[in-house]
Amino acid sequence: MAVTATTPATRPPTATSRTGAAPVTAALVLLVAGLALVDITQGTAAVGAPEVWKAFTGQADPADASVVIASRLPRMTAGLLVGAVLGMAGAALQAVSRNVLASPDTLAVNAGSYFALGLTAAFGLSLPLLASSAFAFAGGLAAAAVVLVLSGLGAGTVRLVLAGSALTLGLTAVTEGLLLLFPRQTEGLYQWNQGSISQSGFDGVLQMAPIAVVGLVGLLLLARRVDALALGDDAARGVGVPVRATRITAVVLAALLSTAAVTLAGPVGYVGLCAPALVRPLARTFRGFTKSRGFLPAAGLTGAALVLGSDVLLRALVPSDVVVSVPTGVVTSLVGAVFLIVMATRVRDTTGAAATEQLRIRSRARFLTVTAVLVAVAIGVTVAGVLLGDSKLLLGDIVNWVQGQAGRTVTFVLDTRVPRVLAALFAGAALALAGTVVQAVTRNPLAEPSILGISGGAALSAVLLVTTVPMAGSWGMAGAAFAGAVVSSVLVFGLAARGGFQQNRLVLVGFGVATAAAALISLLIILTDPFNATKALTWLSGSTYGRSMPDVVPLVAVLAVGAAVAFARRTELDLVSLDEDTPRLLGLGLGRARLGFLALAVLLTATAVAAAGTIGFVGLVAPHAARALVGRQHARVVPVAVLLGAVLVCAADLVGRTVIAPAQLGAGLMTAVIGTPYFLYLLVRSRG
Amino acid sequence: MKRLLLTTAIATTAALALTACGTTEPAADDAKKSAEPITLTDSTGEKVELDGPAKKVVGTEWNVVEHLITLGVDPVGVADVKGYKTWDTAVPLKNEPKDIGTRGEPSVETVASLKPDLIVATTDLPPAAVKQLRKVAPVLTLKAADAADPIGRMNADLDAIAKATGTTQKSEELKKQFQAKLDEGKKKLADAGLAGTKYAFADGYVMSNQVSIRPYTSGSLIGAVNEKLGLKNAWTVKGDPAYGLGATDVEGLTKLGDVQFAYVGNDGDASSTPFTGVLAKDKVWTSLPFVKKGNVHRLPDGIWMFGGPQSMSKYVDSVVTALTK
């Protein structure tokens, strides 16, 4: 898989200049210094360049001087530190995993730290900075370890990004559940999760600096061994480098660096991904950067320039009263997402069809049994969903309700509960169908609508509608979600179209779009409804709250069409999912067929998002489990996947509505809790 | 996998069989009440029709809950009871109302099971939820706040709830008392030579060494009360159009100049008291003129900054005491 297995640290043939590295480093230092100076002159207090100058020369009035010393300088230092540390962590992670997409974000380090901090906040622990960063470190390291071990160290594939993003989704879902459950204890955590370099005094910076220094020195000491890894594991062993120990040490050090950044500023996204990537072209020209000893500091400087640059840009563009609530991390995430997309469209994609599943042929009897059992379970879950809730009902109540003879309370309860159960059922079914189609078309068993950015686009557009037109109806919501899904999928599939929707590029571009959508949604919430984050969070966590029958109608209509098309075109689905050549030999227009199927998946995803918010993992888990149960013929996979999806979301919704009643958790959150371990299990199984 | 599915199916079926076919309530009942019907129009322009003064009332926001209690109507259902008990001790709950869930997402089912005569909601609730609640009982949807006229909004909400619960006399009384409280406070401050004092009220939150401060501009309820007291709001930050709340950081406080600064925190919430915690060591904070002079006042916990006349009366007393100390 050449896309991620490029080994930039090996001597590139174009490395011509021996002496160029010093001037380039000097230029980087100058750039960072310039940005740092500009950053000091920006802020909410009326302390601009002249006052800063006076403060430095000791002539300013004490108030201005204290602003410079206790607020501006710490912020600037924090920006420097965070950027440098993240840049180096990213460079180290990319070197040891031989994967240009490894970074604190894609290894779920940030999500792990966020989760650990959310947990401490929810339990009402108000810890000193060092203790809370110890928690964050444990969380971040654990997450990185899980991702690296499960995706296979050095395997260097898109699976790393997928594993990392899946774990990020799962952990973020749980953390956001904590935010909903403990809105007061966790106040500020949501904004903190966007990453902001503001500081109150030098305390935080001073406490984190030693950790950063330990990480930095450790990495530099390790640099020679890390370089040896670039030659390949066997060659490295040949020259006496302990491969495993080197990797583990580097990952621990990188996690240490990222946690220092995370506890200081919250997750400032994608600096660890972008900074090394920006330095890489330099390494082709200047020999000084080809070795880690040169590369790591250069990546650190670039990271610092990225963070400070984002902060300067933000403060220059947005009025200072507003800017305090717009975190730097949103800007770096947006920059990082665009960067990821550009990088994805430029990498060579030489991947063939990688069959990661070995599936046995299943008998027809097995298919019939599985389907029958699933139908029974689906009916059971539906009935349980209708009976259970804040007030428990009995079957006789339903009979009364159906006959229109139920009393006031039962009527109301069922009037509100039945649409929710149906919305969950059909949203699950639609997402599972969309996932089946997407996985067939991309031939990537780990792809799904939310990872491809389709759900994100739909959600962004729907949140936009909710914040501007609060009274929007169900068809309006479905329409907005569809428009957003179309825009995002045109972007994703359009950019990935070169070379006919090849799988790696598609997934990477999709992941970039999903990231950008998430950053824009955060920005939208912060700017339009700063005191009601719960409202948008609720919606984004995939909830059936407040659904009524009219909301379910568009979903049922689209699902019916989708199921009919999938059934009618089952043979084409089989062919498309097989490989590149067979469909062509059989005279099937591959591009057209794929486009048609993808359009169907977009439609299904959008209506599901409009009806029940963003529910991840269903589109991933259901088709996969279906293939494992009944083989890979789509005539069998489709009905089983659809049933599984319906059961999964309906059960998740039921649990979310009942465990902490009368408060409730979104169904999307529950599916993430169920889906993440399953996804990780899939990765372990498919590793061989 | 297959065995798992099978077991689940059997278990589900068994569970259903055990609970089957009973009902949880007798067949439809139609109890008729005889009282003067009440009709009023709420903030969304919707007509609310009641058979008579509502007795069993559910409140989905804390400000309407406070209004209800001050009017002598103990609500049967309240969103986030624990939170209310933490943040609004100025007007404590007198009964043990049922918790109906979170303020953002109250459980429609729990509300329905309470069989209320009236649900008082605010425009902060998702319209879809309001629509469902209307099927349970008449819903009085009030605008929770309006930065254009905060006190007017508070009084109008109080009046609307009073009309629906047949306690108009009490609301007139409350409004008079509150006006008297404002006049009394203004006089006391003026007598102490504090008329026109520059004053800033805020609350703050701390997370991971970062302090965010929420200025209460003149569009906020507290800001409006301050002006009635003859104090001058020192915030120059722009507030949001509903609650009149702004956002700033510690640096932003340097624009206040020499003022009287007051805040409300909560001992039950460690992140809500940055002024005595993290900021005590912050050079920007400690070199602010009002901090140096000791003009920072922590007002008593439990005054709900978005509440009703009672919370505001307690606030007036606290400010007057703090400033004339």
PDB file of C-alpha atoms in Angstrom, chain A residues 461-667:
ATOM      1  CA  SER A 461     -26.462  21.389   6.616  1.00  0.00           C
ATOM      2  CA  ALA A 462     -29.194  20.271   9.027  1.00  0.00           C
ATOM      3  CA  VAL A 463     -27.618  22.129  11.969  1.00  0.00           C
ATOM      4  CA  LEU A 464     -27.403  25.191   9.729  1.00  0.00           C
ATOM      5  CA  LEU A 465     -31.136  24.914   9.096  1.00  0.00           C
ATOM      6  CA  VAL A 466     -31.924  24.289  12.776  1.00  0.00           C
ATOM      7  CA  THR A 467     -29.983  27.362  13.887  1.00  0.00           C
ATOM      8  CA  THR A 468     -31.407  29.686  11.220  1.00  0.00           C
ATOM      9  CA  VAL A 469     -34.982  28.386  10.925  1.00  0.00           C
ATOM     10  CA  PRO A 470     -35.892  26.797  14.273  1.00  0.00           C
ATOM     11  CA  MET A 471     -39.386  25.883  13.096  1.00  0.00           C
ATOM     12  CA  ALA A 472     -38.220  23.873  10.070  1.00  0.00           C
ATOM     13  CA  GLY A 473     -40.428  20.874   9.305  1.00  0.00           C
ATOM     14  CA  SER A 474     -39.498  17.255   8.656  1.00  0.00           C
ATOM     15  CA  TRP A 475     -39.325  17.473   4.860  1.00  0.00           C
ATOM     16  CA  GLY A 476     -37.316  20.678   5.219  1.00  0.00           C
ATOM     17  CA  MET A 477     -34.865  18.895   7.503  1.00  0.00           C
ATOM     18  CA  ALA A 478     -34.643  15.924   5.182  1.00  0.00           C
ATOM     19  CA  GLY A 479     -34.115  18.274   2.253  1.00  0.00           C
ATOM     20  CA  ALA A 480     -31.396  20.235   4.004  1.00  0.00           C
ATOM     21  CA  ALA A 481     -29.652  17.062   5.114  1.00  0.00           C
ATOM     22  CA  PHE A 482     -29.870  15.719   1.580  1.00  0.00           C
ATOM     23  CA  ALA A 483     -28.427  18.933   0.112  1.00  0.00           C
ATOM     24  CA  GLY A 484     -25.536  18.768   2.578  1.00  0.00           C
ATOM     25  CA  ALA A 485     -24.958  15.091   1.896  1.00  0.00           C
ATOM     26  CA  VAL A 486     -24.974  15.741  -1.857  1.00  0.00           C
ATOM     27  CA  VAL A 487     -22.488  18.607  -1.565  1.00  0.00           C
ATOM     28  CA  SER A 488     -20.138  16.607   0.647  1.00  0.00           C
ATOM     29  CA  SER A 489     -20.372  13.466  -1.449  1.00  0.00           C
ATOM     30  CA  VAL A 490     -19.894  15.375  -4.718  1.00  0.00           C
ATOM     31  CA  LEU A 491     -16.790  16.816  -3.105  1.00  0.00           C
ATOM     32  CA  VAL A 492     -15.574  13.451  -1.837  1.00  0.00           C
ATOM     33  CA  PHE A 493     -16.407  11.390  -4.895  1.00  0.00           C
ATOM     34  CA  GLY A 494     -15.451  14.196  -7.267  1.00  0.00           C
ATOM     35  CA  LEU A 495     -11.992  14.510  -5.766  1.00  0.00           C
ATOM     36  CA  ALA A 496     -11.610  10.767  -5.614  1.00  0.00           C
ATOM     37  CA  ALA A 497     -12.972  10.231  -9.126  1.00  0.00           C
ATOM     38  CA  ARG A 498      -9.574  10.415 -10.800  1.00  0.00           C
ATOM     39  CA  GLY A 499      -8.692   6.811 -11.434  1.00  0.00           C
ATOM     40  CA  GLY A 500     -12.260   5.642 -10.836  1.00  0.00           C
ATOM     41  CA  PHE A 501     -13.047   5.908  -7.123  1.00  0.00           C
ATOM     42  CA  GLN A 502      -9.995   4.067  -5.898  1.00  0.00           C
ATOM     43  CA  GLN A 503     -10.447   3.021  -2.362  1.00  0.00           C
ATOM     44  CA  ASN A 504      -7.672   4.647  -0.382  1.00  0.00           C
ATOM     45  CA  ARG A 505      -8.092   8.060  -1.908  1.00  0.00           C
ATOM     46  CA  LEU A 506     -11.827   7.890  -1.416  1.00  0.00           C
ATOM     47  CA  VAL A 507     -11.563   7.053   2.259  1.00  0.00           C
ATOM     48  CA  LEU A 508      -8.892   9.660   2.963  1.00  0.00           C
ATOM     49  CA  VAL A 509     -10.757  12.450   1.182  1.00  0.00           C
ATOM     50  CA  GLY A 510     -13.921  11.374   2.991  1.00  0.00           C
ATOM     51  CA  PHE A 511     -12.161  11.436   6.314  1.00  0.00           C
ATOM     52  CA  GLY A 512     -10.931  14.973   5.551  1.00  0.00           C
ATOM     53  CA  VAL A 513     -14.423  16.139   4.673  1.00  0.00           C
ATOM     54  CA  ALA A 514     -15.835  14.527   7.836  1.00  0.00           C
ATOM     55  CA  THR A 515     -13.217  16.385   9.901  1.00  0.00           C
ATOM     56  CA  ALA A 516     -13.956  19.707   8.214  1.00  0.00           C
ATOM     57  CA  ALA A 517     -17.685  19.218   8.736  1.00  0.00           C
ATOM     58  CA  ALA A 518     -17.162  18.496  12.430  1.00  0.00           C
ATOM     59  CA  ALA A 519     -15.002  21.637  12.821  1.00  0.00           C
ATOM     60  CA  LEU A 520     -17.572  23.770  11.001  1.00  0.00           C
ATOM     61  CA  ILE A 521     -20.400  22.384  13.153  1.00  0.00           C
ATOM     62  CA  SER A 522     -18.436  23.321  16.281  1.00  0.00           C
ATOM     63  CA  LEU A 523     -17.830  26.796  14.891  1.00  0.00           C
ATOM     64  CA  LEU A 524     -21.509  27.176  14.062  1.00  0.00           C
ATOM     65  CA  ILE A 525     -22.595  26.140  17.561  1.00  0.00           C
ATOM     66  CA  ILE A 526     -20.101  28.455  19.246  1.00  0.00           C
ATOM     67  CA  LEU A 527     -21.023  31.460  17.099  1.00  0.00           C
ATOM     68  CA  THR A 528     -24.808  31.122  16.979  1.00  0.00           C
ATOM     69  CA  ASP A 529     -25.864  29.514  20.218  1.00  0.00           C
ATOM     70  CA  PRO A 530     -23.009  29.700  22.697  1.00  0.00           C
ATOM     71  CA  PHE A 531     -25.174  28.968  25.729  1.00  0.00           C
ATOM     72  CA  ASN A 532     -27.121  26.119  24.248  1.00  0.00           C
ATOM     73  CA  ALA A 533     -24.490  23.647  23.140  1.00  0.00           C
ATOM     74  CA  THR A 534     -26.676  20.906  24.607  1.00  0.00           C
ATOM     75  CA  LYS A 535     -29.265  21.475  21.907  1.00  0.00           C
ATOM     76  CA  ALA A 536     -26.882  20.856  19.038  1.00  0.00           C
ATOM     77  CA  LEU A 537     -24.962  18.169  20.909  1.00  0.00           C
ATOM     78  CA  THR A 538     -28.184  16.321  21.533  1.00  0.00           C
ATOM     79  CA  TRP A 539     -29.027  16.434  17.889  1.00  0.00           C
ATOM     80  CA  LEU A 540     -25.545  15.446  16.781  1.00  0.00           C
ATOM     81  CA  SER A 541     -25.335  12.498  19.140  1.00  0.00           C
ATOM     82  CA  GLY A 542     -28.037  10.805  17.120  1.00  0.00           C
ATOM     83  CA  SER A 543     -31.251  11.143  19.030  1.00  0.00           C
ATOM     84  CA  THR A 544     -34.830  10.239  18.301  1.00  0.00           C
ATOM     85  CA  TYR A 545     -35.990  12.861  20.833  1.00  0.00           C
ATOM     86  CA  GLY A 546     -39.072  14.752  19.728  1.00  0.00           C
ATOM     87  CA  ARG A 547     -39.615  12.660  16.590  1.00  0.00           C
ATOM     88  CA  SER A 548     -43.197  12.410  15.373  1.00  0.00           C
ATOM     89  CA  MET A 549     -44.855  10.402  12.627  1.00  0.00           C
ATOM     90  CA  PRO A 550     -44.315  13.024   9.874  1.00  0.00           C
ATOM     91  CA  ASP A 551     -40.564  12.826  10.539  1.00  0.00           C
ATOM     92  CA  VAL A 552     -40.583   9.108   9.836  1.00  0.00           C
ATOM     93  CA  VAL A 553     -42.423   9.379   6.524  1.00  0.00           C
ATOM     94  CA  PRO A 554     -39.494  10.577   4.331  1.00  0.00           C
ATOM     95  CA  LEU A 555     -37.337   7.853   5.858  1.00  0.00           C
ATOM     96  CA  VAL A 556     -39.812   5.082   5.107  1.00  0.00           C
ATOM     97  CA  ALA A 557     -40.241   6.307   1.534  1.00  0.00           C
ATOM     98  CA  VAL A 558     -36.508   6.429   0.835  1.00  0.00           C
ATOM     99  CA  LEU A 559     -35.871   3.118   2.564  1.00  0.00           C
ATOM    100  CA  ALA A 560     -38.529   1.417   0.448  1.00  0.00           C
ATOM    101  CA  VAL A 561     -36.979   2.780  -2.754  1.00  0.00           C
ATOM    102  CA  GLY A 562     -33.482   1.853  -1.567  1.00  0.00           C
ATOM    103  CA  ALA A 563     -34.431  -1.699  -0.647  1.00  0.00           C
ATOM    104  CA  ALA A 564     -36.191  -2.188  -3.973  1.00  0.00           C
ATOM    105  CA  VAL A 565     -33.194  -0.905  -5.963  1.00  0.00           C
ATOM    106  CA  ALA A 566     -30.720  -2.950  -3.932  1.00  0.00           C
ATOM    107  CA  PHE A 567     -32.784  -6.073  -4.473  1.00  0.00           C
ATOM    108  CA  ALA A 568     -33.265  -5.461  -8.192  1.00  0.00           C
ATOM    109  CA  ARG A 569     -29.554  -4.738  -8.702  1.00  0.00           C
ATOM    110  CA  ARG A 570     -28.197  -7.413  -6.371  1.00  0.00           C
ATOM    111  CA  THR A 571     -26.148  -9.074  -9.103  1.00  0.00           C
ATOM    112  CA  GLU A 572     -24.464  -5.790 -10.028  1.00  0.00           C
ATOM    113  CA  LEU A 573     -23.648  -5.213  -6.371  1.00  0.00           C
ATOM    114  CA  ASP A 574     -21.992  -8.635  -6.274  1.00  0.00           C
ATOM    115  CA  LEU A 575     -19.940  -7.835  -9.371  1.00  0.00           C
ATOM    116  CA  VAL A 576     -18.902  -4.337  -8.294  1.00  0.00           C
ATOM    117  CA  SER A 577     -17.737  -5.657  -4.943  1.00  0.00           C
ATOM    118  CA  LEU A 578     -15.692  -8.414  -6.571  1.00  0.00           C
ATOM    119  CA  ASP A 579     -12.779  -6.657  -8.254  1.00  0.00           C
ATOM    120  CA  GLU A 580     -11.903  -4.158 -10.974  1.00  0.00           C
ATOM    121  CA  ASP A 581     -11.819  -6.441 -13.984  1.00  0.00           C
ATOM    122  CA  THR A 582     -14.691  -8.907 -13.785  1.00  0.00           C
ATOM    123  CA  PRO A 583     -17.446  -6.293 -14.187  1.00  0.00           C
ATOM    124  CA  ARG A 584     -15.628  -4.786 -17.185  1.00  0.00           C
ATOM    125  CA  LEU A 585     -15.278  -8.183 -18.798  1.00  0.00           C
ATOM    126  CA  LEU A 586     -18.973  -8.686 -18.342  1.00  0.00           C
ATOM    127  CA  GLY A 587     -19.675  -5.337 -19.988  1.00  0.00           C
ATOM    128  CA  LEU A 588     -20.843  -3.503 -16.893  1.00  0.00           C
ATOM    129  CA  GLY A 589     -20.161   0.250 -16.930  1.00  0.00           C
ATOM    130  CA  LEU A 590     -18.200   0.284 -13.713  1.00  0.00           C
ATOM    131  CA  GLY A 591     -18.130   4.056 -13.225  1.00  0.00           C
ATOM    132  CA  ARG A 592     -21.861   4.435 -13.917  1.00  0.00           C
ATOM    133  CA  ALA A 593     -22.840   1.535 -11.693  1.00  0.00           C
ATOM    134  CA  ARG A 594     -20.744   2.884  -8.834  1.00  0.00           C
ATOM    135  CA  LEU A 595     -22.175   6.369  -9.242  1.00  0.00           C
ATOM    136  CA  GLY A 596     -25.718   5.056  -9.135  1.00  0.00           C
ATOM    137  CA  PHE A 597     -25.118   3.005  -6.022  1.00  0.00           C
ATOM    138  CA  LEU A 598     -23.329   5.851  -4.282  1.00  0.00           C
ATOM    139  CA  ALA A 599     -26.221   8.221  -5.056  1.00  0.00           C
ATOM    140  CA  LEU A 600     -28.533   5.716  -3.408  1.00  0.00           C
ATOM    141  CA  ALA A 601     -26.281   5.510  -0.346  1.00  0.00           C
ATOM    142  CA  VAL A 602     -26.200   9.319  -0.100  1.00  0.00           C
ATOM    143  CA  LEU A 603     -29.982   9.514  -0.199  1.00  0.00           C
ATOM    144  CA  LEU A 604     -30.348   6.830   2.462  1.00  0.00           C
ATOM    145  CA  THR A 605     -27.765   8.411   4.739  1.00  0.00           C
ATOM    146  CA  ALA A 606     -29.250  11.891   4.439  1.00  0.00           C
ATOM    147  CA  THR A 607     -32.781  10.852   5.360  1.00  0.00           C
ATOM    148  CA  ALA A 608     -31.482   8.771   8.259  1.00  0.00           C
ATOM    149  CA  VAL A 609     -29.452  11.735   9.529  1.00  0.00           C
ATOM    150  CA  ALA A 610     -32.457  14.035   9.226  1.00  0.00           C
ATOM    151  CA  ALA A 611     -34.651  11.633  11.177  1.00  0.00           C
ATOM    152  CA  ALA A 612     -32.263  10.538  13.904  1.00  0.00           C
ATOM    153  CA  GLY A 613     -29.092  12.638  13.779  1.00  0.00           C
ATOM    154  CA  THR A 614     -25.638  11.271  13.130  1.00  0.00           C
ATOM    155  CA  ILE A 615     -25.522   7.636  14.118  1.00  0.00           C
ATOM    156  CA  GLY A 616     -22.148   6.118  13.348  1.00  0.00           C
ATOM    157  CA  PHE A 617     -20.950   2.508  13.156  1.00  0.00           C
ATOM    158  CA  VAL A 618     -24.240   0.971  12.052  1.00  0.00           C
ATOM    159  CA  GLY A 619     -23.294   1.316   8.403  1.00  0.00           C
ATOM    160  CA  LEU A 620     -20.028  -0.391   9.248  1.00  0.00           C
ATOM    161  CA  VAL A 621     -20.994  -3.111  11.683  1.00  0.00           C
ATOM    162  CA  ALA A 622     -24.246  -4.333  10.152  1.00  0.00           C
ATOM    163  CA  PRO A 623     -22.974  -5.207   6.650  1.00  0.00           C
ATOM    164  CA  HIS A 624     -19.860  -6.810   8.042  1.00  0.00           C
ATOM    165  CA  ALA A 625     -21.712  -8.957  10.515  1.00  0.00           C
ATOM    166  CA  ALA A 626     -24.172  -9.854   7.766  1.00  0.00           C
ATOM    167  CA  ARG A 627     -21.355 -11.062   5.499  1.00  0.00           C
ATOM    168  CA  ALA A 628     -19.897 -13.086   8.320  1.00  0.00           C
ATOM    169  CA  LEU A 629     -23.263 -14.701   8.958  1.00  0.00           C
ATOM    170  CA  VAL A 630     -24.514 -15.472   5.458  1.00  0.00           C
ATOM    171  CA  GLY A 631     -21.618 -15.079   3.017  1.00  0.00           C
ATOM    172  CA  ARG A 632     -21.107 -12.285   0.527  1.00  0.00           C
ATOM    173  CA  GLN A 633     -23.977 -12.665  -1.931  1.00  0.00           C
ATOM    174  CA  HIS A 634     -25.901  -9.412  -1.799  1.00  0.00           C
ATOM    175  CA  ALA A 635     -29.239 -11.131  -2.232  1.00  0.00           C
ATOM    176  CA  ARG A 636     -28.587 -12.475   1.272  1.00  0.00           C
ATOM    177  CA  VAL A 637     -26.399  -9.764   2.748  1.00  0.00           C
ATOM    178  CA  VAL A 638     -28.856  -6.923   2.131  1.00  0.00           C
ATOM    179  CA  PRO A 639     -31.857  -8.271   4.085  1.00  0.00           C
ATOM    180  CA  VAL A 640     -29.684  -9.540   6.949  1.00  0.00           C
ATOM    181  CA  ALA A 641     -27.724  -6.266   7.194  1.00  0.00           C
ATOM    182  CA  VAL A 642     -30.914  -4.205   7.111  1.00  0.00           C
ATOM    183  CA  LEU A 643     -32.431  -6.302   9.903  1.00  0.00           C
ATOM    184  CA  LEU A 644     -29.252  -6.113  11.960  1.00  0.00           C
ATOM    185  CA  GLY A 645     -29.059  -2.319  11.540  1.00  0.00           C
ATOM    186  CA  ALA A 646     -32.680  -1.921  12.587  1.00  0.00           C
ATOM    187  CA  VAL A 647     -32.194  -4.128  15.651  1.00  0.00           C
ATOM    188  CA  LEU A 648     -28.973  -2.390  16.655  1.00  0.00           C
ATOM    189  CA  VAL A 649     -30.293   1.184  16.547  1.00  0.00           C
ATOM    190  CA  CYS A 650     -33.658   0.246  18.026  1.00  0.00           C
ATOM    191  CA  ALA A 651     -31.930  -1.517  20.938  1.00  0.00           C
ATOM    192  CA  ALA A 652     -29.509   1.407  21.365  1.00  0.00           C
ATOM    193  CA  ASP A 653     -32.419   3.834  21.413  1.00  0.00           C
ATOM    194  CA  LEU A 654     -34.230   1.692  23.967  1.00  0.00           C
ATOM    195  CA  VAL A 655     -31.197   1.585  26.257  1.00  0.00           C
ATOM    196  CA  GLY A 656     -30.578   5.323  25.812  1.00  0.00           C
ATOM    197  CA  ARG A 657     -34.173   6.117  26.744  1.00  0.00           C
ATOM    198  CA  THR A 658     -34.396   3.877  29.787  1.00  0.00           C
ATOM    199  CA  VAL A 659     -31.094   3.515  31.676  1.00  0.00           C
ATOM    200  CA  ILE A 660     -30.967   7.023  33.084  1.00  0.00           C
ATOM    201  CA  ALA A 661     -34.632   7.943  32.682  1.00  0.00           C
ATOM    202  CA  PRO A 662     -36.082  10.514  32.796  1.00  0.00           C
ATOM    203  CA  ALA A 663     -32.868  11.951  31.319  1.00  0.00           C
ATOM    204  CA  GLN A 664     -31.809  10.312  28.081  1.00  0.00           C
ATOM    205  CA  LEU A 665     -28.829   9.496  25.916  1.00  0.00           C
ATOM    206  CA  GLY A 666     -28.781   9.651  22.135  1.00  0.00           C
ATOM    207  CA  ALA A 667     -29.039   6.424  20.186  1.00  0.00           C
TER     208      ALA A 667
END
